[in-house]
Tab-separated table of C-alpha atoms in Angstrom:
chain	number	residue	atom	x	y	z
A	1	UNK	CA	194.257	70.817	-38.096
A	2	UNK	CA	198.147	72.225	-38.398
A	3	UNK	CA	199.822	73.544	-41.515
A	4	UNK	CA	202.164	71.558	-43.069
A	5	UNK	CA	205.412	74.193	-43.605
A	6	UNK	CA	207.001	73.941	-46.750
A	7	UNK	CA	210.427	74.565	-44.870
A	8	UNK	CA	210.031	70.920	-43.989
A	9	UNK	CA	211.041	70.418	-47.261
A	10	UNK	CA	214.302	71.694	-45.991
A	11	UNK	CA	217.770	69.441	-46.149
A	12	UNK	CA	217.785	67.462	-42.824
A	13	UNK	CA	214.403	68.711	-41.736
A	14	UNK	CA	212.543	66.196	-38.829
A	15	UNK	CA	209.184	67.552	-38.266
A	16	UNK	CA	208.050	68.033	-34.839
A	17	UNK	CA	204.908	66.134	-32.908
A	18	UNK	CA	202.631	66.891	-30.635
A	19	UNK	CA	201.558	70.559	-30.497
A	20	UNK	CA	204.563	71.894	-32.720
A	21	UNK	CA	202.990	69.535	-35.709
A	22	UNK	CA	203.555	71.316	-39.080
A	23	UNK	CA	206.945	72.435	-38.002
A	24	UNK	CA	210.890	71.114	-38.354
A	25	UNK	CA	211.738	69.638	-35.176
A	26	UNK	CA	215.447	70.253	-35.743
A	27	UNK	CA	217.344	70.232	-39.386
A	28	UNK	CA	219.986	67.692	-38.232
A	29	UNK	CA	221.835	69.190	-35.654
A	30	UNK	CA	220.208	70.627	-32.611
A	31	UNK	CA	222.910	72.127	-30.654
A	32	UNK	CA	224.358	73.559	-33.743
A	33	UNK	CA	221.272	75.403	-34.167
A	34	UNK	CA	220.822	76.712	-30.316
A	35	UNK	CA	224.419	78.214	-30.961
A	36	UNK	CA	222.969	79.894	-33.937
A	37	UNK	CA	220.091	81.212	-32.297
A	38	UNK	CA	221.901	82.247	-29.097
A	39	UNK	CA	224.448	84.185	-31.513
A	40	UNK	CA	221.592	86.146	-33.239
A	41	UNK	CA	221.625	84.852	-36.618
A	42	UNK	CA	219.607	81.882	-38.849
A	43	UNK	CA	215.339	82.037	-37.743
A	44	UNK	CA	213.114	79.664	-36.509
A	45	UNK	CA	209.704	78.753	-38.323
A	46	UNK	CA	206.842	79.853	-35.997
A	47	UNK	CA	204.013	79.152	-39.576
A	48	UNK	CA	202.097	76.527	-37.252
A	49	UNK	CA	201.208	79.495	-34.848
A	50	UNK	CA	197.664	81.225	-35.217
A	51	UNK	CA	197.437	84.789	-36.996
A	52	UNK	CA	194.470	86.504	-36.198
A	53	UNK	CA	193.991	90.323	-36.945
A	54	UNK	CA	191.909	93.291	-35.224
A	55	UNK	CA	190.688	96.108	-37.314
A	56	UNK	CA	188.557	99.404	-36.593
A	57	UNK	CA	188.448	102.369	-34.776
A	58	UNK	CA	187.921	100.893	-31.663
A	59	UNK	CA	190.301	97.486	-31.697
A	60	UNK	CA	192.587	98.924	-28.973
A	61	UNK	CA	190.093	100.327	-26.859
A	62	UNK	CA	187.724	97.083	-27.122
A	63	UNK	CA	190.625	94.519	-26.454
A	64	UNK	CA	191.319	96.687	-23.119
A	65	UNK	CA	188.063	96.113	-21.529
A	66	UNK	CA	189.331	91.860	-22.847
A	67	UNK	CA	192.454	91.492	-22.186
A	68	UNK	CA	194.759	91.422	-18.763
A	69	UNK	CA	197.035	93.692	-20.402
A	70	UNK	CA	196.592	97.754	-20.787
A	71	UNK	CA	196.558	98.342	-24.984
A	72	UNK	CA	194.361	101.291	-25.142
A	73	UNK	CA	196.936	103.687	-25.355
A	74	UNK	CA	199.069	101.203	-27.399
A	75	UNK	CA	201.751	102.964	-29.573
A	76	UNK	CA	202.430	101.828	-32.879
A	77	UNK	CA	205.431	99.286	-33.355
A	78	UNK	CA	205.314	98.200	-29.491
A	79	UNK	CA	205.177	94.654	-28.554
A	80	UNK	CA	203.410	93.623	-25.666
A	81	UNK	CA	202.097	90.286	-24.701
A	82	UNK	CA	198.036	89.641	-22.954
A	83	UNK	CA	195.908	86.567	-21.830
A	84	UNK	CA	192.461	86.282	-21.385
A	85	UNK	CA	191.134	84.675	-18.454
A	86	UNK	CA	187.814	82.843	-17.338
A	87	UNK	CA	185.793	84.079	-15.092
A	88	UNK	CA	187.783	82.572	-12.019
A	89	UNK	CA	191.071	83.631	-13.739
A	90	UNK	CA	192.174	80.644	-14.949
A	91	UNK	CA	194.060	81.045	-18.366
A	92	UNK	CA	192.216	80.564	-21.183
A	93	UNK	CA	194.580	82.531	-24.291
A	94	UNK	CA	197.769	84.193	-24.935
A	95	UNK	CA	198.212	86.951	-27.482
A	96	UNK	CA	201.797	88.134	-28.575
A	97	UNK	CA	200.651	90.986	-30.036
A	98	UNK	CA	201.550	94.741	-32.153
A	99	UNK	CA	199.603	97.470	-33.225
A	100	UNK	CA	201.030	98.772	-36.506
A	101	UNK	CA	198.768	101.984	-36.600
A	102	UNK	CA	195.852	100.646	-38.470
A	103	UNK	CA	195.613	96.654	-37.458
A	104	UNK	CA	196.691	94.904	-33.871
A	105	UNK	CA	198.196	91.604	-35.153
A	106	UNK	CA	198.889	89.242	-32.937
A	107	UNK	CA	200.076	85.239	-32.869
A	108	UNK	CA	198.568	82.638	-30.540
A	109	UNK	CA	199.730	79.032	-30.143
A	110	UNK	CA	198.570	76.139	-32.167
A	111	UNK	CA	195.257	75.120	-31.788
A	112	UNK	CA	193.548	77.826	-30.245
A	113	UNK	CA	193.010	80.588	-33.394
A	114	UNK	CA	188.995	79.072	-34.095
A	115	UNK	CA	188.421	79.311	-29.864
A	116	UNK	CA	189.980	82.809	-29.574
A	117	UNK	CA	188.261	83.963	-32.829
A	118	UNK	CA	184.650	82.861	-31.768
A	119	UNK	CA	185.620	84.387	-28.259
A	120	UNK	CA	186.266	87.642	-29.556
A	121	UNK	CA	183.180	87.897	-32.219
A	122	UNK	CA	181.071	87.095	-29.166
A	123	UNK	CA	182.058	90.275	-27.455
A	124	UNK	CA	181.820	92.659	-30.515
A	125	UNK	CA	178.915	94.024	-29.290
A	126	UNK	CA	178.619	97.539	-30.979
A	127	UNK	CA	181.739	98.179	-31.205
A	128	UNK	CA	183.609	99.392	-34.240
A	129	UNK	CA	185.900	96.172	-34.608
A	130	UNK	CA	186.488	93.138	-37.138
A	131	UNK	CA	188.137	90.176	-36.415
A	132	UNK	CA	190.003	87.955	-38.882
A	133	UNK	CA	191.806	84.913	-38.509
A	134	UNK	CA	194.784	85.677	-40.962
A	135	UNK	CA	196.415	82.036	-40.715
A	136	UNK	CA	196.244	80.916	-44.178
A	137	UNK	CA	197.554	84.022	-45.151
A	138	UNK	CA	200.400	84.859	-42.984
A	139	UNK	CA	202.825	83.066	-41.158
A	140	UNK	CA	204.916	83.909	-38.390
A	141	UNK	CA	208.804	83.744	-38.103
A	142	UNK	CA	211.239	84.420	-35.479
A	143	UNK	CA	214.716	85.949	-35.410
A	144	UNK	CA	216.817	85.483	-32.397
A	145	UNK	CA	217.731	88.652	-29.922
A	146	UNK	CA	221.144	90.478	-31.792
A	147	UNK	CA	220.177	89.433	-34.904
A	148	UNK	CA	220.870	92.154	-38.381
A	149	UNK	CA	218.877	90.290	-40.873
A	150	UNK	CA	216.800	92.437	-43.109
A	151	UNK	CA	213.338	92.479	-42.467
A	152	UNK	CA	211.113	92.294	-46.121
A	153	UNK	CA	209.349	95.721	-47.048
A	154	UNK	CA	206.173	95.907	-45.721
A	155	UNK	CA	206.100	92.923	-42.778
A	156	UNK	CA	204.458	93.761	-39.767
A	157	UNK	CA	207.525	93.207	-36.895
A	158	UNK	CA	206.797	92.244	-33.007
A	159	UNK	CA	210.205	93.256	-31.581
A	160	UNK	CA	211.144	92.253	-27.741
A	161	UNK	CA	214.048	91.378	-25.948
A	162	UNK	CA	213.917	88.010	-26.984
A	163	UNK	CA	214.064	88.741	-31.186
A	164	UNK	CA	211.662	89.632	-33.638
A	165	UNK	CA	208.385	87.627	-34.601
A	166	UNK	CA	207.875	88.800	-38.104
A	167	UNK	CA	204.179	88.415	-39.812
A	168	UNK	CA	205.624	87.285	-43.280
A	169	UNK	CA	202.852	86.436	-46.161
A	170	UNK	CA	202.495	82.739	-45.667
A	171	UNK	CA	203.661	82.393	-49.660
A	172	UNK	CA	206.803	84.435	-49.454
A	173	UNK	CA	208.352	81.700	-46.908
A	174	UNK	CA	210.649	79.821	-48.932
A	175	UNK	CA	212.416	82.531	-50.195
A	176	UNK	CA	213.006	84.186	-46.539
A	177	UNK	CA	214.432	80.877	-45.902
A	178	UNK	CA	216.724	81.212	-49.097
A	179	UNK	CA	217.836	84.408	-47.806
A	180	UNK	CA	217.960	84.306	-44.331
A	181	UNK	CA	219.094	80.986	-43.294
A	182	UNK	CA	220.215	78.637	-41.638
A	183	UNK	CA	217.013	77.578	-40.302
A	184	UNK	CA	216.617	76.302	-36.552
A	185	UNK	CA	214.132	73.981	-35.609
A	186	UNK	CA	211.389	74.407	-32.544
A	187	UNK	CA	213.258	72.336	-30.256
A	188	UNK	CA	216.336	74.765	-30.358
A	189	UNK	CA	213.913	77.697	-30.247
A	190	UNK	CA	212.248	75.819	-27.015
A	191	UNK	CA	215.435	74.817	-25.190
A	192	UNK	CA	216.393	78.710	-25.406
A	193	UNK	CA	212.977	79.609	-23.933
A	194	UNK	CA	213.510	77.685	-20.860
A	195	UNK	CA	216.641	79.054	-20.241
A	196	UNK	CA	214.886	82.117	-20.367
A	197	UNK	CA	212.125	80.859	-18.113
A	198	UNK	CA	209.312	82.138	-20.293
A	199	UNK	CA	206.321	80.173	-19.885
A	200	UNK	CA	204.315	78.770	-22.589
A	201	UNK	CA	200.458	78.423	-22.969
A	202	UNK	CA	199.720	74.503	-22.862
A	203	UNK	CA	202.865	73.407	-21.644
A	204	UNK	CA	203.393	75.609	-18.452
A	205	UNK	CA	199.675	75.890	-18.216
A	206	UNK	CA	196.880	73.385	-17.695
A	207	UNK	CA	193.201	73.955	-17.153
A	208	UNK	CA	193.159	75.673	-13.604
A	209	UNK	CA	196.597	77.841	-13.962
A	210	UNK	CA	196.405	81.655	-12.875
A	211	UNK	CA	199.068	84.140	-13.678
A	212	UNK	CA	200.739	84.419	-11.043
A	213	UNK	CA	202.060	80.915	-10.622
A	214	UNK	CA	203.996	81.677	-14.246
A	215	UNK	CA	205.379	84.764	-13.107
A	216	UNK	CA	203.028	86.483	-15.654
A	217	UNK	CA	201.955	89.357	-13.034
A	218	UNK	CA	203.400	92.299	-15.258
A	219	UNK	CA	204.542	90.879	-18.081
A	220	UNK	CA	201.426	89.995	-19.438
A	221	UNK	CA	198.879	91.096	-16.410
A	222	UNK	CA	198.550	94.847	-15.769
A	223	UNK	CA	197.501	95.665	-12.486
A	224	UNK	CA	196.594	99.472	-12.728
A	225	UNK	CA	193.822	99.027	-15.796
A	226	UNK	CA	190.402	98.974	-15.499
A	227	UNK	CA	187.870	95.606	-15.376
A	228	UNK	CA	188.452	92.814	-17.095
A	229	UNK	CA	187.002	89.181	-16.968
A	230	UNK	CA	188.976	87.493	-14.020
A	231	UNK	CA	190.200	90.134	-12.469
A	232	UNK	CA	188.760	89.991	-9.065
A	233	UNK	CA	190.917	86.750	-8.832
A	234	UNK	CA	194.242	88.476	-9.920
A	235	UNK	CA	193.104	91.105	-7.261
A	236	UNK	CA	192.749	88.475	-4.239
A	237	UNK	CA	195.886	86.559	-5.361
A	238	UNK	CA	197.798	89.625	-5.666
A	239	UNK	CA	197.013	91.254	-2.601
A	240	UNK	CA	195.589	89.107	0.043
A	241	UNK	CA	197.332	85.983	-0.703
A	242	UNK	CA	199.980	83.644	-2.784
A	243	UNK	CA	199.583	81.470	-5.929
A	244	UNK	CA	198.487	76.972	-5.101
A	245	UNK	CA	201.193	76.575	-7.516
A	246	UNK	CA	205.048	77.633	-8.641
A	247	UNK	CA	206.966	77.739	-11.772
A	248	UNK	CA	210.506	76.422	-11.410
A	249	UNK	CA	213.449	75.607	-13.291
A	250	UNK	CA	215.493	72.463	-13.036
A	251	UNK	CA	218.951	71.062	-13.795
A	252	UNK	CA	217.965	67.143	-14.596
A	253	UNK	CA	220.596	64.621	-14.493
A	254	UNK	CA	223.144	64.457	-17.180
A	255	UNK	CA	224.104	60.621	-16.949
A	256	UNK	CA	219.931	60.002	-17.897
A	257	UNK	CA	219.425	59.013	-21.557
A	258	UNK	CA	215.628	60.128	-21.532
A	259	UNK	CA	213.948	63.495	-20.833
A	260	UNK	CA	211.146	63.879	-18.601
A	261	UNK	CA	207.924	64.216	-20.473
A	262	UNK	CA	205.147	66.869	-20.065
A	263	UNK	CA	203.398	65.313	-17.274
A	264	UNK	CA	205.843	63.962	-15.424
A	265	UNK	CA	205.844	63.927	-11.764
A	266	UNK	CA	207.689	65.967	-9.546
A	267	UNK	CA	208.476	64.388	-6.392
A	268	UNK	CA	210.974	64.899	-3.170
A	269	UNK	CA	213.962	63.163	-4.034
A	270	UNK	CA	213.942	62.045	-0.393
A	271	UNK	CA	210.610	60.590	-0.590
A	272	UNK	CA	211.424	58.035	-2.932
A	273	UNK	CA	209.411	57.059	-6.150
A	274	UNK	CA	206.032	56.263	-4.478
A	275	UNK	CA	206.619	58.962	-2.808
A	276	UNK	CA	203.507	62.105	-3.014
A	277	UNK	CA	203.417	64.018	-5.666
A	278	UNK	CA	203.795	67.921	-5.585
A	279	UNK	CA	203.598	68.918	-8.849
A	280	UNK	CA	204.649	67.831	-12.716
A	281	UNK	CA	207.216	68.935	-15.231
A	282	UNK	CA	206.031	71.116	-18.141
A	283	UNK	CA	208.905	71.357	-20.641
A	284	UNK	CA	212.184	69.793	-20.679
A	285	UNK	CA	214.918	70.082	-23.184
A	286	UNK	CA	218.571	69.808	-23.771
A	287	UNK	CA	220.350	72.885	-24.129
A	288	UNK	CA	224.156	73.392	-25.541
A	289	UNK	CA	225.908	74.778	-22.399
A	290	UNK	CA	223.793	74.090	-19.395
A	291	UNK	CA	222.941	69.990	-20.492
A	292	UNK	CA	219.357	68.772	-19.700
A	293	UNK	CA	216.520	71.255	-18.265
A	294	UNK	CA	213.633	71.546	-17.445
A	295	UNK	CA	210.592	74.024	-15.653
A	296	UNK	CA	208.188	72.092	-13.520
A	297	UNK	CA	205.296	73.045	-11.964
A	298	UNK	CA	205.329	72.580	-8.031
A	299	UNK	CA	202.978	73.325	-4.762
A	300	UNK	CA	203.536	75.950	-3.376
A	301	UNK	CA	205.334	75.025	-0.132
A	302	UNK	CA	207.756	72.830	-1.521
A	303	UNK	CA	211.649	74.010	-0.307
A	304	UNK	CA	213.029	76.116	-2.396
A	305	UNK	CA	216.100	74.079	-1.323
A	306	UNK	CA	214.647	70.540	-1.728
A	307	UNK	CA	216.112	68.183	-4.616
A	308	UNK	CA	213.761	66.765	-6.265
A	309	UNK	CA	212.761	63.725	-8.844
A	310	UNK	CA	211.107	64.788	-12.855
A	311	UNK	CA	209.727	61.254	-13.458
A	312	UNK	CA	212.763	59.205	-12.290
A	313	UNK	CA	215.440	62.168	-13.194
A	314	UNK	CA	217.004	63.819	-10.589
A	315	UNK	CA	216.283	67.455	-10.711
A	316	UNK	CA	217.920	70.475	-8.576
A	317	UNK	CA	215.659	73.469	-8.889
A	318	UNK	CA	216.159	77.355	-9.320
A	319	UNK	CA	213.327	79.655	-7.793
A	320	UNK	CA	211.538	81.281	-10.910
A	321	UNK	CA	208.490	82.244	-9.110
A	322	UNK	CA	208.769	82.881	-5.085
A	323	UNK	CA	206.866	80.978	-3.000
């Protein structure tokens, strides 16, 4: 079940649906709050994402021989991001994670904290390690890439080139929004991350996706580390062959009044509307400069070239991942 933010008490706050449920869609005016977000100041509440926590002597060393990522010589204060794969390297979690010298903290979409929890007790083993789903307790907030807001004494920061996903105590989050506003709701926060092209678990993903049709191959997937559970497939796919599947980015139609949904088809624009389908859109939004966008999931071999159809939109495409 989400948490309901109390930011959605917020003047003008929509809340959002689907898997952003607990949230503010927008506060009344989503391209005013894209501009804030892509000039570095307001934040964007993140309190519907899972906090789980990793504590012992052994948390960095343990989540190496997990994750796809290399964190057992993990300095303090350094993000990094990690999935964790089935056995035939299909992607099961994502972890945006820090180590702050004592605890490796680390936020996870919606509705998969009690799955990656129960996941991670299973493998404790004898190792020196507790796990701790922290969601009640702490809640996670983002500010935008540029931005000089003061962080509160004693928050636990994940800093990247994107912003700064701050672990605030789930009770202090009114009055960060008092002092650090204005707020900006997921969809601005969303349209901004496909501009960016950074996939997202569940909406870029479904239940067969590997890495390296994201474009996750060292960004999240270290290829010098030792075993890990789906490896051998990032091996293979790596070396010996290419990815089913391709992330892309699309400029939809302007003149449509509706966005594609997730799920959507992606079809050859040439092919018509019964034509075959070669793939599906996985996030679309509507962002301030560039209009309506979208990234889609294709086959591999579609042209790189080819204009295409999101639904019934017409879509021209930007390589993300090569084919």
């Amino acid at each position: 079940m989400s948490l309901k933010s109390p930011l959605l008490s917020l003047p003008g706050a929509v809340p959002a649906e689907g898997r952003d449920e607990g949230v503010a869609a927008h506060y009344g005016d989503l391209f005013r709050e894209q501009r804030t977000l892509a000039d570095g100041t307001g934040f964007v509440d993140l309190s519907h994402h899972g906090v789980v926590t990793v504590t012992g002597d052994d948390r960095l060393s343990w989540l190496h021989l997990l994750l796809t990522q290399h964190v057992s010589d993990l300095p303090p204060g350094q993000a990094t991001d990690a999935l964790i794969l089935s056995a035939n390297g299909h992607i099961e979690h994502a972890l945006y994670l820090v180590d702050d010298g004592e605890t490796v903290w680390a936020h996870v979409e919606p509705g998969t904290r009690e799955a990656l929890v129960a996941y991670l007790e299973s493998m404790k083993f004898f190792y020196r390690v507790e796990v701790a789903d922290r969601t009640d307790d702490f809640a996670v907030v983002h500010l935008p890439a540029g931005s000089i807001a003061a962080v509160p004494e004693g928050v636990v920061v994940r800093e990247t080139a994107h912003g700064r996903d701050l672990f605030l105590p789930r009770a202090d989050l009114t009055d960060f929004a008092a002092a650090h506003g204005p707020a900006a709701g997921i969809l601005a926060y969303e349209a901004l991350r496909v501009e960016a092209h950074r996939p997202r678990l569940g909406f870029e993903t479904d239940h067969r996706t590997i890495p390296h049709e994201i474009g996750l191959i060292g960004s999240a997937v270290h290829l010098q580390k030792g075993c890990y559970r789906g490896q051998e497939t990032v091996a293979r796919v790596h070396n010996l062959g290419r990815p089913p599947r391709r992330l892309v980015f699309l400029h939809l139609d302007g003149s449509e009044v509706h966005l594609p949904a997730h799920g959507d088809p992606i079809r050859l624009a040439a092919d018509g509307p019964e034509g075959r389908q070669l793939g599906f859109v996985t996030t679309s939004a509507r962002h301030h400069e560039l209009g309506p966008i979208a990234l889609a999931l294709v086959k591999r071999n579609v042209p790189v070239d080819a204009e295409l159809v999101a639904g019934t939109t017409a879509a021209a495409q930007e390589t993300i991942v090569e084919p």
